[in-house]
Short mmCIF file of C-alpha atoms and ligand atoms in Angstrom, two decimals:
data_model
loop_
_atom_site.label_atom_id
_atom_site.label_comp_id
_atom_site.label_asym_id
_atom_site.label_seq_id
_atom_site.Cartn_x
_atom_site.Cartn_y
_atom_site.Cartn_z
CA MET J 1 35.40 16.41 4.12
CA SER J 2 32.35 14.06 4.19
CA GLU J 3 32.55 10.85 2.12
CA SER J 4 30.75 10.86 -1.25
CA LEU J 5 27.14 9.48 -1.44
CA THR J 6 25.30 7.17 -3.67
CA ILE J 7 21.67 7.50 -4.28
CA VAL J 8 19.68 4.79 -6.12
CA GLY J 9 16.58 5.63 -8.14
CA ILE J 10 13.75 3.19 -8.65
CA ALA J 11 11.00 4.05 -11.15
CA GLY J 12 7.71 2.18 -10.87
CA SER J 13 7.13 1.79 -14.56
CA LEU J 14 8.38 -0.68 -17.07
CA ARG J 15 7.23 1.50 -19.92
CA ALA J 16 10.04 2.38 -22.48
CA GLN J 17 8.98 6.02 -22.54
CA SER J 18 7.99 6.18 -18.86
CA TYR J 19 7.56 9.73 -17.78
CA ASN J 20 8.42 8.71 -14.13
CA ARG J 21 11.75 7.22 -15.28
CA GLN J 22 12.48 10.40 -17.22
CA LEU J 23 11.63 12.34 -14.10
CA LEU J 24 14.04 10.20 -12.08
CA ALA J 25 16.77 10.64 -14.55
CA ALA J 26 16.11 14.54 -14.46
CA ALA J 27 16.26 14.17 -10.62
CA GLY J 28 19.70 12.45 -10.98
CA GLU J 29 21.02 15.41 -12.93
CA LEU J 30 19.80 17.82 -10.16
CA LEU J 31 21.91 16.02 -7.41
CA PRO J 32 25.21 17.61 -6.35
CA ASN J 33 28.27 16.67 -8.29
CA ASP J 34 29.73 14.46 -5.48
CA VAL J 35 26.65 12.38 -5.32
CA ARG J 36 26.77 9.19 -7.55
CA PHE J 37 23.24 8.40 -8.97
CA ILE J 38 22.26 5.01 -10.13
CA LEU J 39 19.04 4.41 -11.98
CA ALA J 40 18.11 0.80 -11.02
CA ASP J 41 16.99 -1.67 -13.79
CA ILE J 42 13.86 -3.37 -12.55
CA SER J 43 12.94 -4.77 -15.98
CA ASN J 44 14.04 -8.37 -15.28
CA VAL J 45 12.70 -8.78 -11.74
CA PRO J 46 10.25 -11.71 -11.75
CA LEU J 47 7.02 -11.74 -9.85
CA TYR J 48 7.59 -12.39 -6.20
CA ASN J 49 7.40 -15.96 -5.09
CA GLU J 50 8.53 -17.22 -1.75
CA ASP J 51 9.58 -20.42 -3.38
CA LEU J 52 12.30 -18.64 -5.30
CA GLU J 53 13.92 -17.36 -2.12
CA SER J 54 16.15 -20.36 -1.71
CA ALA J 55 18.04 -19.34 -4.83
CA LEU J 56 17.36 -15.70 -5.54
CA PRO J 57 16.92 -14.72 -9.08
CA GLU J 58 19.91 -12.87 -10.65
CA ALA J 59 18.09 -9.70 -11.31
CA VAL J 60 16.87 -9.62 -7.67
CA VAL J 61 20.53 -10.35 -6.38
CA THR J 62 21.79 -7.43 -8.50
CA LEU J 63 19.00 -4.96 -7.44
CA LYS J 64 19.55 -5.95 -3.73
CA GLN J 65 23.32 -5.28 -4.01
CA THR J 66 22.70 -1.95 -5.86
CA VAL J 67 20.30 -0.76 -3.15
CA GLU J 68 22.39 -2.10 -0.17
CA SER J 69 25.50 -0.20 -1.60
CA ALA J 70 23.42 3.13 -1.84
CA ASP J 71 23.08 5.69 1.04
CA GLY J 72 19.48 6.61 0.04
CA VAL J 73 16.74 5.67 -2.39
CA ILE J 74 14.45 7.74 -4.43
CA PHE J 75 11.22 6.30 -5.73
CA ALA J 76 9.39 7.74 -8.68
CA THR J 77 5.83 6.32 -8.80
CA PRO J 78 3.13 6.50 -11.41
CA GLU J 79 -0.43 6.01 -10.18
CA TYR J 80 -2.32 2.91 -11.27
CA ASN J 81 -5.89 2.82 -10.18
CA GLY J 82 -5.47 4.96 -7.16
CA SER J 83 -2.29 3.22 -5.87
CA ILE J 84 1.18 2.28 -6.63
CA PRO J 85 1.82 0.02 -9.77
CA GLY J 86 2.16 -3.66 -9.15
CA VAL J 87 5.70 -3.67 -10.53
CA LEU J 88 6.73 -1.30 -7.83
CA LYS J 89 5.15 -3.20 -5.10
CA ASN J 90 6.70 -6.30 -6.51
CA VAL J 91 10.21 -4.68 -6.36
CA ILE J 92 9.68 -3.47 -2.85
CA ASP J 93 8.54 -7.01 -1.73
CA TRP J 94 11.67 -8.59 -3.21
CA LEU J 95 13.90 -5.99 -1.63
CA THR J 96 12.53 -6.77 1.90
CA ARG J 97 13.42 -10.59 1.45
CA PRO J 98 14.62 -12.93 2.60
CA ARG J 99 13.30 -12.16 6.12
CA GLY J 100 15.67 -10.22 8.23
CA GLN J 101 17.81 -9.23 5.06
CA SER J 102 15.92 -6.24 3.78
CA SER J 103 17.97 -4.07 1.52
CA LEU J 104 15.79 -1.13 2.35
CA ASN J 105 16.05 -1.11 6.11
CA GLY J 106 17.19 2.03 7.80
CA LYS J 107 17.74 3.99 4.54
CA PRO J 108 16.41 7.47 3.80
CA ALA J 109 13.80 7.58 1.00
CA GLY J 110 12.66 10.24 -1.37
CA ILE J 111 9.24 9.94 -3.14
CA ILE J 112 8.37 11.74 -6.29
CA GLY J 113 5.97 11.03 -9.18
CA GLY J 114 3.71 12.20 -11.88
CA THR J 115 0.72 11.32 -13.83
CA THR J 116 -0.81 12.52 -17.13
CA GLY J 117 -3.96 13.41 -15.10
CA MET J 118 -4.65 16.32 -12.64
CA PHE J 119 -3.47 14.90 -9.36
CA GLY J 120 0.16 14.10 -9.86
CA ALA J 121 0.14 10.46 -8.27
CA VAL J 122 -1.03 11.83 -5.04
CA ASN J 123 -2.83 8.63 -4.04
CA ALA J 124 0.19 6.38 -5.06
CA GLN J 125 2.53 8.73 -3.10
CA MET J 126 0.42 8.60 -0.02
CA HIS J 127 0.30 4.78 -0.21
CA LEU J 128 4.10 4.60 -0.61
CA ARG J 129 4.36 7.03 2.36
CA HIS J 130 2.40 4.38 4.36
CA ILE J 131 4.55 1.32 3.24
CA LEU J 132 8.06 2.64 3.47
CA PRO J 133 8.00 3.68 7.20
CA LEU J 134 6.79 0.17 7.82
CA LEU J 135 10.04 -1.14 6.33
CA ASN J 136 11.95 1.12 8.68
CA MET J 137 12.84 3.64 5.83
CA TYR J 138 13.16 7.43 6.74
CA VAL J 139 10.73 9.15 4.29
CA ILE J 140 11.51 12.73 3.36
CA PRO J 141 8.34 14.62 4.74
CA GLN J 142 8.37 17.75 2.54
CA PRO J 143 7.92 19.15 -0.13
CA LEU J 144 5.64 16.72 -1.95
CA VAL J 145 6.64 16.41 -5.56
CA LEU J 146 3.25 15.83 -7.23
CA ILE J 147 3.65 16.46 -11.02
CA SER J 148 0.28 16.68 -12.78
CA GLN J 149 -0.03 16.62 -16.66
CA ILE J 150 3.63 15.32 -16.58
CA GLN J 151 3.56 14.90 -20.37
CA ASN J 152 3.56 18.69 -20.75
CA LYS J 153 6.36 19.27 -18.30
CA LEU J 154 9.24 17.22 -19.71
CA ASP J 155 10.91 18.11 -23.01
CA ALA J 156 11.92 15.77 -25.71
CA ALA J 157 15.32 15.34 -23.99
CA GLY J 158 13.58 14.39 -20.68
CA HIS J 159 14.41 17.62 -18.96
CA LEU J 160 11.85 19.05 -16.42
CA THR J 161 10.68 22.33 -17.99
CA ASP J 162 8.08 23.43 -15.41
CA GLU J 163 9.82 25.82 -12.89
CA THR J 164 7.48 25.08 -9.89
CA SER J 165 7.99 21.34 -10.29
CA GLN J 166 11.60 21.79 -10.65
CA LYS J 167 11.84 23.95 -7.42
CA PHE J 168 9.94 21.35 -5.32
CA LEU J 169 12.04 18.55 -6.83
CA GLN J 170 15.27 20.34 -5.93
CA GLN J 171 14.18 20.90 -2.46
CA HIS J 172 13.16 17.32 -1.99
CA LEU J 173 16.53 16.13 -3.38
CA ASP J 174 18.41 18.57 -1.09
CA ARG J 175 16.66 17.27 1.92
CA LEU J 176 17.20 13.64 0.83
CA VAL J 177 21.06 14.33 0.31
CA SER J 178 21.16 16.22 3.60
CA VAL J 179 19.52 13.30 5.66
CA ALA J 180 21.51 10.71 3.76
CA ARG J 181 24.81 12.49 4.57
CA ARG J 182 24.00 12.93 8.18
CA MET J 183 23.04 9.19 8.52
CA LYS J 184 26.25 8.16 6.81
CA ASN J 185 28.38 10.40 9.06
CA GLU J 186 26.73 8.99 12.20
CA GLN J 187 27.58 5.39 11.13
C1 LIG B 1 -3.54 0.63 -15.40
C2 LIG B 1 -3.35 2.06 -15.29
C3 LIG B 1 -4.10 2.71 -14.32
C4 LIG B 1 -3.99 4.07 -14.24
N1 LIG B 1 -4.59 4.76 -13.16
C5 LIG B 1 -4.44 6.10 -12.89
C6 LIG B 1 -4.88 6.71 -11.71
O1 LIG B 1 -5.50 6.08 -10.92
N2 LIG B 1 -4.65 7.97 -11.52
C7 LIG B 1 -3.97 8.67 -12.43
O2 LIG B 1 -3.79 9.91 -12.24
N3 LIG B 1 -3.42 8.10 -13.65
C8 LIG B 1 -3.60 6.86 -13.96
N4 LIG B 1 -3.14 6.25 -14.98
C9 LIG B 1 -2.40 7.11 -15.93
C10 LIG B 1 -0.84 7.10 -15.62
O3 LIG B 1 -0.67 8.12 -14.61
C11 LIG B 1 -0.11 7.42 -16.86
O4 LIG B 1 -0.35 6.39 -17.79
C12 LIG B 1 1.47 7.63 -16.54
O5 LIG B 1 2.03 8.21 -17.61
C13 LIG B 1 2.07 6.31 -16.16
O6 LIG B 1 3.38 6.59 -15.80
P1 LIG B 1 4.70 6.35 -16.71
O7 LIG B 1 4.65 7.29 -17.89
O8 LIG B 1 5.83 6.54 -15.86
O9 LIG B 1 4.55 4.84 -17.14
C14 LIG B 1 -3.34 4.90 -15.10
C15 LIG B 1 -2.52 4.12 -16.19
C16 LIG B 1 -2.68 2.74 -16.22
C17 LIG B 1 -1.80 2.08 -17.38
#
C-alpha cells in the first residue's frame, strides 16, 4: 500500500470571510480519506525583507516547515487588479528563501480560485501558472477551476453548491493527488 499523503492549502486572502479560503476548505473535504489536509495560516507572515533572512521570522519558519512536510500544495487565489494579491506573492517569495532553500522546489501544485465577478480569477491564475513553474513546481494543467460569482456558489457552511464547479474541483484534486502519489513513490 502506498504511504499516506499530506497536501497543504494556501489561500491568497487575509479576509476573515474569504471566499477563496472557504473554497480551499471545501477542497480539503473532497480529498480522499487517506490524504491529510492542512490549511496554512499566513496571517502573521511579515512583508518580505531580505534583511530578515538572517533570523527568519517565526511565522515564516512555521510556514516553511508545513510546506516542506507536505507532498503537494494547493493555492486558492483571488484576483486583485488583474493579478494575484500581494499577500500571496509575499508568501511565495518567503517560501523560496533563503536562496537554495526553497520550500516549494519540486512539489506538485494545484491552482484554484474564484472572484465575485464574471471571470473567476482567470488572470490571477494565469499569472500563478507563470510563476510556479519558474520555482520548479509541477502545476496541474487541467481542468482549470475558475469560479465566477463565487459568492453565489458557497453556502453558509462554506460548501460548494455549484455542481459544475464541484466537478472541475474534484477532477483537479484527483490529478493533484495522483501526481503527488506518483512523485512520492518515486523518491
Ligand atoms: C484590491 C482589489 C482588487 C480587485 N480586483 C479584481 C479583479 O481584477 N478582478 C476580479 O474579478 N475581482 C477583483 N476584485 C474582487 C475580488 O475578486 C473579491 O473581492 C474576492 O471576493 C476576493 O477574494 P476573497 O473573498 O477570497 O478575499 C478585487 C478586490 C480587491 C479588494
